[in-house]
XYZ file of C-alpha atoms in Angstrom:
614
model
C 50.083 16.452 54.137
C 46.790 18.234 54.206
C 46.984 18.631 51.016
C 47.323 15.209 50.121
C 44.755 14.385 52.451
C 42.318 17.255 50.075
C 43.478 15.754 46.941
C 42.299 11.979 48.509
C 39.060 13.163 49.667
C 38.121 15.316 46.587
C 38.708 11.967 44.919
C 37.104 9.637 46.212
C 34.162 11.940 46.277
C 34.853 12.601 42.486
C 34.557 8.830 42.287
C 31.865 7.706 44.297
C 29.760 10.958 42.220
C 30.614 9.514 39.063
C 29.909 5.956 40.358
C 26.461 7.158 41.492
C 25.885 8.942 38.409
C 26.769 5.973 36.133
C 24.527 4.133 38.380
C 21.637 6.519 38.445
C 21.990 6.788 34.259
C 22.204 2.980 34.209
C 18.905 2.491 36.075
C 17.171 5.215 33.954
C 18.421 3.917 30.760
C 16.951 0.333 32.389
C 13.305 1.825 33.256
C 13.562 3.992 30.175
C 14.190 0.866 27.727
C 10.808 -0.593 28.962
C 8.948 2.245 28.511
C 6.657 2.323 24.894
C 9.585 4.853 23.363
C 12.699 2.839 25.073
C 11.625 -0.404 22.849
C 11.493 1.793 20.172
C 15.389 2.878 20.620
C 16.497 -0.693 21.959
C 15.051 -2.650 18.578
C 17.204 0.708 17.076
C 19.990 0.686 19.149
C 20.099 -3.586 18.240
C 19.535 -2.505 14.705
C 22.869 -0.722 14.415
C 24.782 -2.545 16.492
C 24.459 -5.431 13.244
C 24.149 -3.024 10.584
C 27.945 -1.151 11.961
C 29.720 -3.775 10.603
C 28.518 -3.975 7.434
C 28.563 -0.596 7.042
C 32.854 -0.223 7.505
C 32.796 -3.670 5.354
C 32.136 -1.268 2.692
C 34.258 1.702 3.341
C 36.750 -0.268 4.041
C 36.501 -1.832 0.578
C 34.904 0.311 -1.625
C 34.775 4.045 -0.272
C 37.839 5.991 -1.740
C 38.365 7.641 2.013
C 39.406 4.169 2.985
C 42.931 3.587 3.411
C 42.820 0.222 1.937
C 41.560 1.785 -1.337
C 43.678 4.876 -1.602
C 46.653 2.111 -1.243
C 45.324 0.236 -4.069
C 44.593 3.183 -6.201
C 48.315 4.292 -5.784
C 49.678 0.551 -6.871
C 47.321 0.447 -9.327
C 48.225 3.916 -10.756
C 51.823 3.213 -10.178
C 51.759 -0.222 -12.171
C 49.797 1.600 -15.413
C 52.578 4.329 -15.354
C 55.543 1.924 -15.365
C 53.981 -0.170 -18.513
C 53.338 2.881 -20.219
C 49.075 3.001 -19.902
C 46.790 0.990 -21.462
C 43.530 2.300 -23.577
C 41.003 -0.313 -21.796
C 41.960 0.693 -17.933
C 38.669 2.627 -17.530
C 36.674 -0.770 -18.671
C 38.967 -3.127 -16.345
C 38.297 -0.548 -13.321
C 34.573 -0.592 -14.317
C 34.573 -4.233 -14.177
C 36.952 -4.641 -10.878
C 34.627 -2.517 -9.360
C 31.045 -4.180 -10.123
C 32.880 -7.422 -9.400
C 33.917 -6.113 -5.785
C 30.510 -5.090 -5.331
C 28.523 -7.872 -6.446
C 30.733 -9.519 -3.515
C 29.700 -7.167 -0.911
C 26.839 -7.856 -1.786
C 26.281 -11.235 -1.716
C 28.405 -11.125 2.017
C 26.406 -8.366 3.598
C 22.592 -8.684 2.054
C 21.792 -12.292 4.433
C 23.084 -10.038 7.108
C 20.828 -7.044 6.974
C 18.103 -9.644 5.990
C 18.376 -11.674 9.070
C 19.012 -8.210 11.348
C 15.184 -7.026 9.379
C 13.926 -10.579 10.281
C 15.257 -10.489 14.466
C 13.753 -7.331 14.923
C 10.757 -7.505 13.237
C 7.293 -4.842 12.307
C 8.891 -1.886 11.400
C 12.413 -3.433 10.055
C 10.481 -6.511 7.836
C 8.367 -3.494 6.429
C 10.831 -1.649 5.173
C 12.455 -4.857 3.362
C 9.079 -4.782 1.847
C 9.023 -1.688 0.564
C 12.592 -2.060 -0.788
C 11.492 -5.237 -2.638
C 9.091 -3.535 -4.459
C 9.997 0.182 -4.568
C 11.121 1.351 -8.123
C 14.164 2.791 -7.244
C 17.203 0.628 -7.945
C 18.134 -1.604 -5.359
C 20.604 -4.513 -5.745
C 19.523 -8.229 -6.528
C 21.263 -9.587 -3.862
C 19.167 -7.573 -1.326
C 15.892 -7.054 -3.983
C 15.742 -10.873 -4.014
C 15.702 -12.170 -0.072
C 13.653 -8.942 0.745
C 11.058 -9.999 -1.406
C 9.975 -13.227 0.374
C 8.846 -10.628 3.121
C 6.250 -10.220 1.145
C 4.137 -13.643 1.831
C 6.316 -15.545 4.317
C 7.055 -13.388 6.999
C 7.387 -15.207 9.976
C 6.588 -15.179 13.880
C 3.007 -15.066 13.923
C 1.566 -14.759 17.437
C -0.021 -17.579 19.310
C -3.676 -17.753 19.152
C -4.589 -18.780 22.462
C -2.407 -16.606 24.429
C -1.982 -12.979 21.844
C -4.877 -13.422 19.048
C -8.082 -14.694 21.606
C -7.287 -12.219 24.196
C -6.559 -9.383 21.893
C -9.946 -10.183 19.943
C -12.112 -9.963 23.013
C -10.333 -7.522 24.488
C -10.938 -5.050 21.103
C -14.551 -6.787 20.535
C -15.896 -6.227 24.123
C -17.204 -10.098 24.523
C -16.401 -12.135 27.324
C -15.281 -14.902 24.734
C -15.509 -15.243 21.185
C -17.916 -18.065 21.300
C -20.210 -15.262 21.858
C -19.693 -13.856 18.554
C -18.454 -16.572 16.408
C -19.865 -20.113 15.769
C -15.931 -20.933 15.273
C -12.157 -19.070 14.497
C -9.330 -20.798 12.822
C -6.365 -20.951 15.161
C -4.157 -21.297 12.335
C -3.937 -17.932 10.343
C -4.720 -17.831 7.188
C -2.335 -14.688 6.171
C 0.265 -12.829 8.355
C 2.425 -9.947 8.069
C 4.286 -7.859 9.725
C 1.725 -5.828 11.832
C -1.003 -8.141 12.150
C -2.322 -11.760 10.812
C -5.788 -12.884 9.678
C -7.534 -15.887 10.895
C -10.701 -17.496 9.049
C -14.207 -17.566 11.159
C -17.921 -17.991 10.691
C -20.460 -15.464 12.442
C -22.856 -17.302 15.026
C -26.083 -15.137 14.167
C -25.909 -15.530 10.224
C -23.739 -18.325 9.163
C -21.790 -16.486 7.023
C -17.915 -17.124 6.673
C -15.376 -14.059 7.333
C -11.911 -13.056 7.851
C -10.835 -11.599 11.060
C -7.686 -8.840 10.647
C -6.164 -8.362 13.926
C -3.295 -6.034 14.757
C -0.243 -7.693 16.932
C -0.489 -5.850 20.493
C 2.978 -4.538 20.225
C 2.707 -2.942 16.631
C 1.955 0.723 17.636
C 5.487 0.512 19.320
C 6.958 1.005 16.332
C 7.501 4.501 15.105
C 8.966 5.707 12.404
C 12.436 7.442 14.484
C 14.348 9.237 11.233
C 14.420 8.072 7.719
C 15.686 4.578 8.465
C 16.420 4.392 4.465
C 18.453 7.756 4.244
C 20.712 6.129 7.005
C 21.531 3.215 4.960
C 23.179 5.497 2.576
C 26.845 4.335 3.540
C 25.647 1.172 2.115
C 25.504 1.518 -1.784
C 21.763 0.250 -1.853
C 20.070 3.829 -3.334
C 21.908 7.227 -3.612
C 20.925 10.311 -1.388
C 17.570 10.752 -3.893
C 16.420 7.387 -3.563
C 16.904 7.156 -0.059
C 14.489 10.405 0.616
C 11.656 9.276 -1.799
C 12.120 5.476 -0.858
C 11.658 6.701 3.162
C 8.999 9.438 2.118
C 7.152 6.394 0.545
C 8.216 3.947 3.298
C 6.803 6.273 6.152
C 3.513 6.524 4.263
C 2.701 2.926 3.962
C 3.922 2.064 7.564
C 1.608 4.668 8.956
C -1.444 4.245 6.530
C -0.961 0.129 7.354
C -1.090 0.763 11.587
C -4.647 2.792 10.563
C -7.139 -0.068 10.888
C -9.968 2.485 11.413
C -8.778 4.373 8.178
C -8.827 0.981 6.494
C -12.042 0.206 7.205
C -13.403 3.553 5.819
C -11.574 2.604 2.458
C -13.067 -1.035 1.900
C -16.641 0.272 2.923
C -15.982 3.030 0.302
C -14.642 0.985 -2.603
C -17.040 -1.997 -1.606
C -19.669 0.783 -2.490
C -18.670 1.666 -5.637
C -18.387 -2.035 -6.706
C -21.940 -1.728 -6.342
C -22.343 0.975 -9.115
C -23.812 -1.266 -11.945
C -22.218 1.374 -14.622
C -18.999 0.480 -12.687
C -16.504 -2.171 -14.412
C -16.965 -4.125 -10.929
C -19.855 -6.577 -11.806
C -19.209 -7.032 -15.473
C -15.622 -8.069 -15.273
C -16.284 -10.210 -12.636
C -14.419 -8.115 -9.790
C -15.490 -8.142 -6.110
C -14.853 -6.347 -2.625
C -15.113 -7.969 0.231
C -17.775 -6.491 2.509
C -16.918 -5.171 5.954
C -18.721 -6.141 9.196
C -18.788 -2.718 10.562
C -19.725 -3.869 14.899
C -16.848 -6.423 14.408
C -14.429 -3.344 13.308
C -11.936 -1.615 15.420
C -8.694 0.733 15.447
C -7.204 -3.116 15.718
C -9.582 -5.411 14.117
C -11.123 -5.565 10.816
C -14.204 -8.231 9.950
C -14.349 -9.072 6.020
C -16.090 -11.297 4.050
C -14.395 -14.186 3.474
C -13.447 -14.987 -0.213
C -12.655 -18.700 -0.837
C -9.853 -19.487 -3.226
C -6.306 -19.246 -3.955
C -4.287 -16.120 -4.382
C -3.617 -14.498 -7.746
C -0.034 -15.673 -7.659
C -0.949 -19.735 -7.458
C -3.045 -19.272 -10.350
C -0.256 -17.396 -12.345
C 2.471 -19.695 -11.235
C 0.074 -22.850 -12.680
C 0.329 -20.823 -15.896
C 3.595 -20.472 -16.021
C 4.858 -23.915 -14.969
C 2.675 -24.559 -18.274
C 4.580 -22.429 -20.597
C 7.827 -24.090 -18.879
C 8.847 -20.994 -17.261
C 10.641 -21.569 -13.720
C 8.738 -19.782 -10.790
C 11.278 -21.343 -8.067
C 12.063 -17.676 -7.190
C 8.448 -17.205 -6.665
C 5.727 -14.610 -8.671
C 6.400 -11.102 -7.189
C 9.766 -12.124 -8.203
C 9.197 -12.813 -11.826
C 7.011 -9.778 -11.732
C 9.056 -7.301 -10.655
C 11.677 -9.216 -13.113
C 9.377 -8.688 -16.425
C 8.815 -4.986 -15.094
C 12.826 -4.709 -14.228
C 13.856 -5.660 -17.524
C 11.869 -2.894 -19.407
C 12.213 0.208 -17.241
C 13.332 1.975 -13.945
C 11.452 5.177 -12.528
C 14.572 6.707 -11.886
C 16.619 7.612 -14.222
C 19.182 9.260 -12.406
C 20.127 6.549 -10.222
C 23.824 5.642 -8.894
C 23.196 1.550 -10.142
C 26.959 -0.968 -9.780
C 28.930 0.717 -12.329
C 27.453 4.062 -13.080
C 24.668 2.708 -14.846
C 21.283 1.465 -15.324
C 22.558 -2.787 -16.941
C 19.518 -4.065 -18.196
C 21.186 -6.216 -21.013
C 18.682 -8.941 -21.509
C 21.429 -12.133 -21.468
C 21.507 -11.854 -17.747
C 17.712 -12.967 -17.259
C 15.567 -15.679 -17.882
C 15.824 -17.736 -20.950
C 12.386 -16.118 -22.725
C 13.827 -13.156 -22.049
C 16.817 -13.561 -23.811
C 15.269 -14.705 -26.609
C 12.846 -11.882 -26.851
C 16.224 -9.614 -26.904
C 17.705 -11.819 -29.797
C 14.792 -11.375 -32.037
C 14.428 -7.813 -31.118
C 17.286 -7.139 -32.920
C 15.520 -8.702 -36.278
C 12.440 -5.909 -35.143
C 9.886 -8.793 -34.397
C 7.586 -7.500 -32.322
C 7.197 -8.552 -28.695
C 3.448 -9.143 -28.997
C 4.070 -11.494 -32.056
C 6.673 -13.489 -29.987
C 4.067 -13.566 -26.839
C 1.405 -14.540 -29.227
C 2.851 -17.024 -31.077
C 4.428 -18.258 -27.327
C 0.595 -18.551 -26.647
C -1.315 -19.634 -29.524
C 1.233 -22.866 -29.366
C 1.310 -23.494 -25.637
C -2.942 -23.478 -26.482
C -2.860 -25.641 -29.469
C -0.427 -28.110 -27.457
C -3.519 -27.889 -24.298
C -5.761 -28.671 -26.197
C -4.593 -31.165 -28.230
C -3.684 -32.925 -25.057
C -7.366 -32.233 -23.611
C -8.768 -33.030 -26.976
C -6.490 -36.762 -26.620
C -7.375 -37.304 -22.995
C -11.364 -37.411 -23.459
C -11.021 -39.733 -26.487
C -9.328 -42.132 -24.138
C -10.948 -41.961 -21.279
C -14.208 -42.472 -23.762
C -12.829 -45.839 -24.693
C -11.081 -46.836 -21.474
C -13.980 -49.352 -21.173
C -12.680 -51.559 -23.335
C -10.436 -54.057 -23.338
C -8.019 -53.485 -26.284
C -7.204 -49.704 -25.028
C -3.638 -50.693 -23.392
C -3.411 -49.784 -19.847
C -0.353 -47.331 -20.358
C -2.809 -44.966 -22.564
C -5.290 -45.130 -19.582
C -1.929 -44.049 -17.336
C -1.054 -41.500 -19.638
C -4.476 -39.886 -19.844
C -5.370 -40.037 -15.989
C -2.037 -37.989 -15.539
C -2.928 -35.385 -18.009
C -6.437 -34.717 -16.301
C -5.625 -31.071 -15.470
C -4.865 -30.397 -19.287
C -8.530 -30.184 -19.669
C -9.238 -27.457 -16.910
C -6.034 -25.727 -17.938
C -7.139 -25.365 -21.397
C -10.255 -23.651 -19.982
C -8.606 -21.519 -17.746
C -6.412 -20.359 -20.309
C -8.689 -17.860 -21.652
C -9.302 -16.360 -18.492
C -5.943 -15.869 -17.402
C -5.779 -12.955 -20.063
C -9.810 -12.126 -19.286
C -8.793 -11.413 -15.691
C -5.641 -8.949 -16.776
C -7.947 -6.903 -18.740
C -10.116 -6.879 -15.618
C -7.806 -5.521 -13.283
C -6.069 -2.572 -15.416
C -10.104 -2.063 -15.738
C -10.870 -1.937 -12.720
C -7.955 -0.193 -11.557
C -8.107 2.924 -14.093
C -11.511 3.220 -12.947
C -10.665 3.355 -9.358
C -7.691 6.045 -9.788
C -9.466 7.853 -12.945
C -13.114 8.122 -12.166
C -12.897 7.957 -8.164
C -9.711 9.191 -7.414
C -9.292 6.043 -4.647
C -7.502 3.171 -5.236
C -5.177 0.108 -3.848
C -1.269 1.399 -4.576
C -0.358 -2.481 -3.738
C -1.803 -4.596 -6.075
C 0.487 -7.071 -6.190
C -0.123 -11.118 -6.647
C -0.390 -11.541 -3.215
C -3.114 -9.138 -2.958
C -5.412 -10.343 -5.834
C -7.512 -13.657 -5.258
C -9.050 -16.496 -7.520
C -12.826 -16.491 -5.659
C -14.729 -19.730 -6.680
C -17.920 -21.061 -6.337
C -17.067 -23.968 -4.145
C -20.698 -25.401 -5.124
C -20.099 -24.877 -8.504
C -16.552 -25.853 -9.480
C -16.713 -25.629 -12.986
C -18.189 -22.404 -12.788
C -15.900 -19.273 -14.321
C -13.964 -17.812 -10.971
C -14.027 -14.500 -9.901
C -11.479 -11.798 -9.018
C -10.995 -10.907 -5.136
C -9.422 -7.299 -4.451
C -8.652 -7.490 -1.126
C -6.148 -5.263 1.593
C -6.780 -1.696 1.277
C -4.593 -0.596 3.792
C -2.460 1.426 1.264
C -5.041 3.291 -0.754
C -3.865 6.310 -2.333
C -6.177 9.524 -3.189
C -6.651 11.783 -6.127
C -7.889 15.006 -6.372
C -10.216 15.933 -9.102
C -7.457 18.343 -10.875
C -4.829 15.591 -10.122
C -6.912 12.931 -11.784
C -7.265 15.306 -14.848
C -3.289 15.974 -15.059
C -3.098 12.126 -14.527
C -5.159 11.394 -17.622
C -4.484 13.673 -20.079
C -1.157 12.424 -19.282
C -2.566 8.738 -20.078
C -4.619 9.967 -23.091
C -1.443 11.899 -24.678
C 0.019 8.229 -24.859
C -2.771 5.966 -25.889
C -3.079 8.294 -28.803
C 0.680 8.426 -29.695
C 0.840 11.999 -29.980
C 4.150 13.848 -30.159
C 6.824 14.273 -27.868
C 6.320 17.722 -27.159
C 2.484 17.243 -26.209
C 3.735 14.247 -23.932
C 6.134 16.080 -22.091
C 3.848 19.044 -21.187
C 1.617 17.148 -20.002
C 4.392 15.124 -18.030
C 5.584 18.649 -17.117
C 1.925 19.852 -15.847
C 2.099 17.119 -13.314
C 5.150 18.386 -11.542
C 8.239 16.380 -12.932
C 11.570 18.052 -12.599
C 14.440 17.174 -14.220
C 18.085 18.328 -14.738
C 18.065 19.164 -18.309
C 14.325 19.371 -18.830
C 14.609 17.172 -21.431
C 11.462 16.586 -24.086
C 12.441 13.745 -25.732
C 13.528 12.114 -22.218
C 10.165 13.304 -20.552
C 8.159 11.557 -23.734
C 10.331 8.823 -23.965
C 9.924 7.858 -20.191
C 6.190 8.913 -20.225
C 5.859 6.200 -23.464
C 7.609 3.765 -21.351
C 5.815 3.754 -17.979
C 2.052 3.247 -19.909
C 2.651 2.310 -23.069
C 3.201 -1.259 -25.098
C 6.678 -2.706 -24.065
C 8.373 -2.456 -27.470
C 11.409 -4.377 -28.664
C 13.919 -1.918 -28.313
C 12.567 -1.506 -24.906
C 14.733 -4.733 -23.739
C 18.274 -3.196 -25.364
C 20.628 -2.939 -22.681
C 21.943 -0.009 -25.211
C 18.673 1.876 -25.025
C 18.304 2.557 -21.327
C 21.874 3.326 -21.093
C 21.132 5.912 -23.291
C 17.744 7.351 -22.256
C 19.689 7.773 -18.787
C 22.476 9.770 -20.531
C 19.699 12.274 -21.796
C 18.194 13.471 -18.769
C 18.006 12.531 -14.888
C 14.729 13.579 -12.638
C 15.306 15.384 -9.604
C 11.471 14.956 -8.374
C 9.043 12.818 -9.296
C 5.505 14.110 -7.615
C 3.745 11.580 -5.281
C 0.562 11.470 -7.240
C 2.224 10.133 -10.731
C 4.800 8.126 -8.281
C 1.608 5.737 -7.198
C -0.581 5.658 -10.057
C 2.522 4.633 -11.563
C 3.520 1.965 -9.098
C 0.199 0.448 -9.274
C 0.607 -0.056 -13.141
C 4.324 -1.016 -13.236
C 2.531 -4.176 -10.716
C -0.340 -5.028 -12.844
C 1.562 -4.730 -16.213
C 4.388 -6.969 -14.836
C 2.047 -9.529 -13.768
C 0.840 -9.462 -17.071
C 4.116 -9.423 -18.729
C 5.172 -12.714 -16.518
C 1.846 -14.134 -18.602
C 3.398 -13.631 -21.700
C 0.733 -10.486 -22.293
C 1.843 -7.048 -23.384
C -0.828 -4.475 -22.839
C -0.539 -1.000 -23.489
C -1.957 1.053 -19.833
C -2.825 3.534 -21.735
C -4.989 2.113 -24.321
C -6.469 0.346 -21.179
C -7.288 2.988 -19.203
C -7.938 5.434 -22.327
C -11.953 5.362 -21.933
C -11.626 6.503 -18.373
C -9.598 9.295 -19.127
C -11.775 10.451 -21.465
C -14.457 10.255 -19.531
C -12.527 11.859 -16.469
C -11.592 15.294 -18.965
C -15.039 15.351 -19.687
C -16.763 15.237 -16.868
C -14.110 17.731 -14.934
C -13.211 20.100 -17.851
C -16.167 19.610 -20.202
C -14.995 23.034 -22.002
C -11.654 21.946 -22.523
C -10.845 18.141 -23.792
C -6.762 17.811 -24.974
């Protein structure tokens, strides 16, 4: 009886601890989830809880410790033994599997899309970086993370987030105080912060304000987020440690408003340089209002006109290609189709498909006339030179009718017709400097990483404007460089490695000079292949040849030679290229970065190793 009586009382102590304890730990975890750090491991803890699921989605059907798939491997093997083999069971298992994939795919991408979207600043930049990183990543996930890019949602309200913030960061009572006016409607958001259009009180003058959303220093980068996708067959185990290495970078350097500044007032500087490619290509900064600058808050010059990207999709629309899936998409497409930086990549079915049926119609055609060894800058030219002749014959037609329209026996339809071709007259003109303003920015841009070792590793569409004179319409627009928050810099002996690199290619010399100079920079790869190193070096900065779009080629290339490290120097200067020479690609232009950035390389060897030019 005692005991019993022992054993009740040591329970119901035992329980009412445990009880207390759960409760204690339940509280803590309560206070501890509000803290700064806690929101940090909810938005984590939230994370996972969707991503779980998608995760065993894919064991379950593609990992070979599944159960499911070591039952089907045993059928399957069974089945080929009883009708005696068959030669083409390693291309039907190929197949099976890319088809199985593909389907995983297309179930699990809207979820880890919409997951991203939920939880917001950290999680919709990483979908960012993933839409634009050059490591493989599927379509199906590639192509909704991508419209993070310009339409990311859930900008904060002006009156009660933006104004206070603003003042608060300004030290002004009100913003009246500062600014004749602000634009409650941003003009630009993303995910840390949104921009809102304003005109200073004391000069007149029309600028952007750059604010930071109060709850973005929350986020912190807690583990490589990418690396821990890896049960999900997005990148293999290499991918995943450059793509978070590169992810971390950019989420930090974007949070550094202060460390922005200091890189617009820099390059804003050199813009100034007259012997700089700045003034005579037309290229401009925006200036920075330094007393209107914070660690949350950054005052620009205002730039009026459309982005890069509306300009390049009015192109295209003319040359009847479809930009429904948007420009960054048919940028990274042109760039997709011709290369991959890297090589050794696990891609759906153990291999880098780049066959050029599965893409746009232009595309495919290029491919088809490849294979007569037509040139792709013939087929862009003549693409060109008969889109122009068709402009301006229709411009040409238009005047001579609205000349005439006067008088009575021009028939009405002709007046239609001509009043609905207007534009044909300022797209002829603009033609031209579509192809003036590509030659402009690889200008610009090998000056910027060649001669100052500083430049924008993001210059995508979205990031490039069309500045006009709004009191002189007609007047040739400018181009507008704009978000520096991702600037990359070069050391002097960097920027030498970097173009001698560049030089070896612009002047086609052989692949053993290519490759030690490839070498030089750092690249390591499993078989220390020349021919791959040359090969790859040709393809990341030189012309886009025809045998470039052979699905048979890559394949290939990628059976030479995989790299094991690509050095963080080459991997931006690189980045920034594959962006400007897809955008130009999507234009139906084919320039060769090296020949474009050839001058400053020069230049570079000579002033930093006068005594030794190669």
């Amino acid at each position: 009886m005692l005991r019993s009586g022992f054993a009740r009382r040591v329970a119901q102590r035992t329980a009412v601890g445990v009880i207390a304890t759960g409760a204690a730990g339940t509280a803590a975890l309560a206070v501890y989830a509000n803290t700064e750090r806690g929101l940090g491991f909810k938005r984590e803890a939230e994370f996972w809880s969707r991503v779980s699921p998608v995760v065993f989605d894919y064991w379950w059907n593609s990992f070979s410790s599944s159960p499911k798939v070591k039952l089907r491997a045993a059928l399957t093997t069974q089945a080929v033994s009883e009708e005696g083999g068959r030669d083409d069971d390693d291309d039907d298992d190929a197949r099976r599997k890319a088809q199985l994939n593909n389907e995983l795919h297309e179930r699990n991408a809207p979820k880890i899309f919409r997951a991203m979207l939920d939880l917001g600043g950290l999680y919709i930049k990483l979908g960012q970086v993933l839409s634009v990183t050059a490591i493989p990543v599927p379509e199906q996930y590639r192509t909704l993370f991508r419209t993070l890019q310009s339409n990311v949602p859930g900008a904060s309200d002006f009156g009660s987030v933006v104004r206070p913030t603003l003042e608060e960061e300004l030290g002004v009572a009100s913003l009246d105080d500062v600014f004749e006016s602000v634009d409650e409607i941003p003009c630009g958001a993303a995910s840390i912060g949104q921009a809102h259009r304003a005109v200073l009180r004391s000069t007149g003058e029309e600028v952007v304000i750059k604010v930071q959303y109060p709850g973005a220093r929350r986020y912190r980068v807690r583990g490589p987020v990418p690396a821990n996708l890896r049960p999900l067959p997005l990148v293999d185990e290499t991918s995943s440690k450059l793509s978070y290495e590169e992810f971390s970078r950019q989420f930090l350097a974007e949070l550094d408003y202060a460390r922005e500044t200091e890189n617009l007032k820099l390059v804003y500087r050199s813009s100034l340089d007259p012997n700089a490619p700045y003034m005579k290509r037309g290229v401009v900064i925006p200036r920075v209002f330094d007393e209107l600058c914070t660690n949350r808050v950054i005052t620009m010059t205002y730039f009026p006109g459309p982005k890069f990207e509306e300009e390049a999709r009015q192109q295209l629309k003319v040359l009847g290609i479809d930009t429904k899936g948007g420009i960054r998409s048919l940028v990274k497409e042109a760039h997709d189709n011709t290369t991959n930086i890297n090589a050794g990549s696990n891609n759906v079915g153990g291999e880098l498909a780049l066959s050029p049926e599965s893409h746009s119609s232009w595309k495919s055609k290029i491919s088809r006339v490849a294979e007569n060894l037509v040139s792709v800058d013939m087929i862009f030219s003549i693409v060109r030179f008969t889109r122009r002749v068709t402009l301006w014959s229709t411009a040409a037609a238009v005047k001579s009718i609205q000349a005439v329209s006067v008088l009575p026996i021009v028939p009405s339809d002709w007046k239609t017709w001509a009043d609905e071709r207007q534009n044909a007259i300022q797209q002829a003109e603009r033609w031209g400097w579509t192809q003036e303003a590509i030659t402009a920015l690889l200008d610009v841009h090998g000056y910027q990483i060649l001669n100052q070792g500083l430049f924008n590793a993001d210059p995508h569409p979205g990031n490039i404007l069309v500045v006009q004179d709004e009191t002189n319409p007609s007047k040739r627009p400018k181009i507008g460089l704009i978000d520096y928050g991702q600037v990359k810099r070069l050391e002097p002996e960097e920027r030498v490695r970097v173009a001698k690199l560049i030089l070896s290619i612009a002047d086609k010399e052989s692949d053993e000079v290519i490759a030690g100079h490839f070498r030089n920079l750092g690249i390591k790869t499993k078989s220390d292949s020349t021919r791959f190193l040359a090969d790859f070096g040709r393809l990341m900065f030189g012309c886009i040849e025809a045998k470039h779009f052979s699905h048979e080629w890559h394949k290939n290339l990628h059976k030479e030679d995989r790299i094991l490290y690509f050095p963080n120097e080459l991997s931006m200067v690189y980045r920034t290229s594959l962006l400007l020479r897809g955008l130009a690609m999507s234009l139906q232009f084919n320039p060769s970065v090296g020949e474009e950035w050839r001058h400053h390389a020069e230049e570079t060897i000579k002033l930093h190793c006068a005594d030794q030019v190669s």
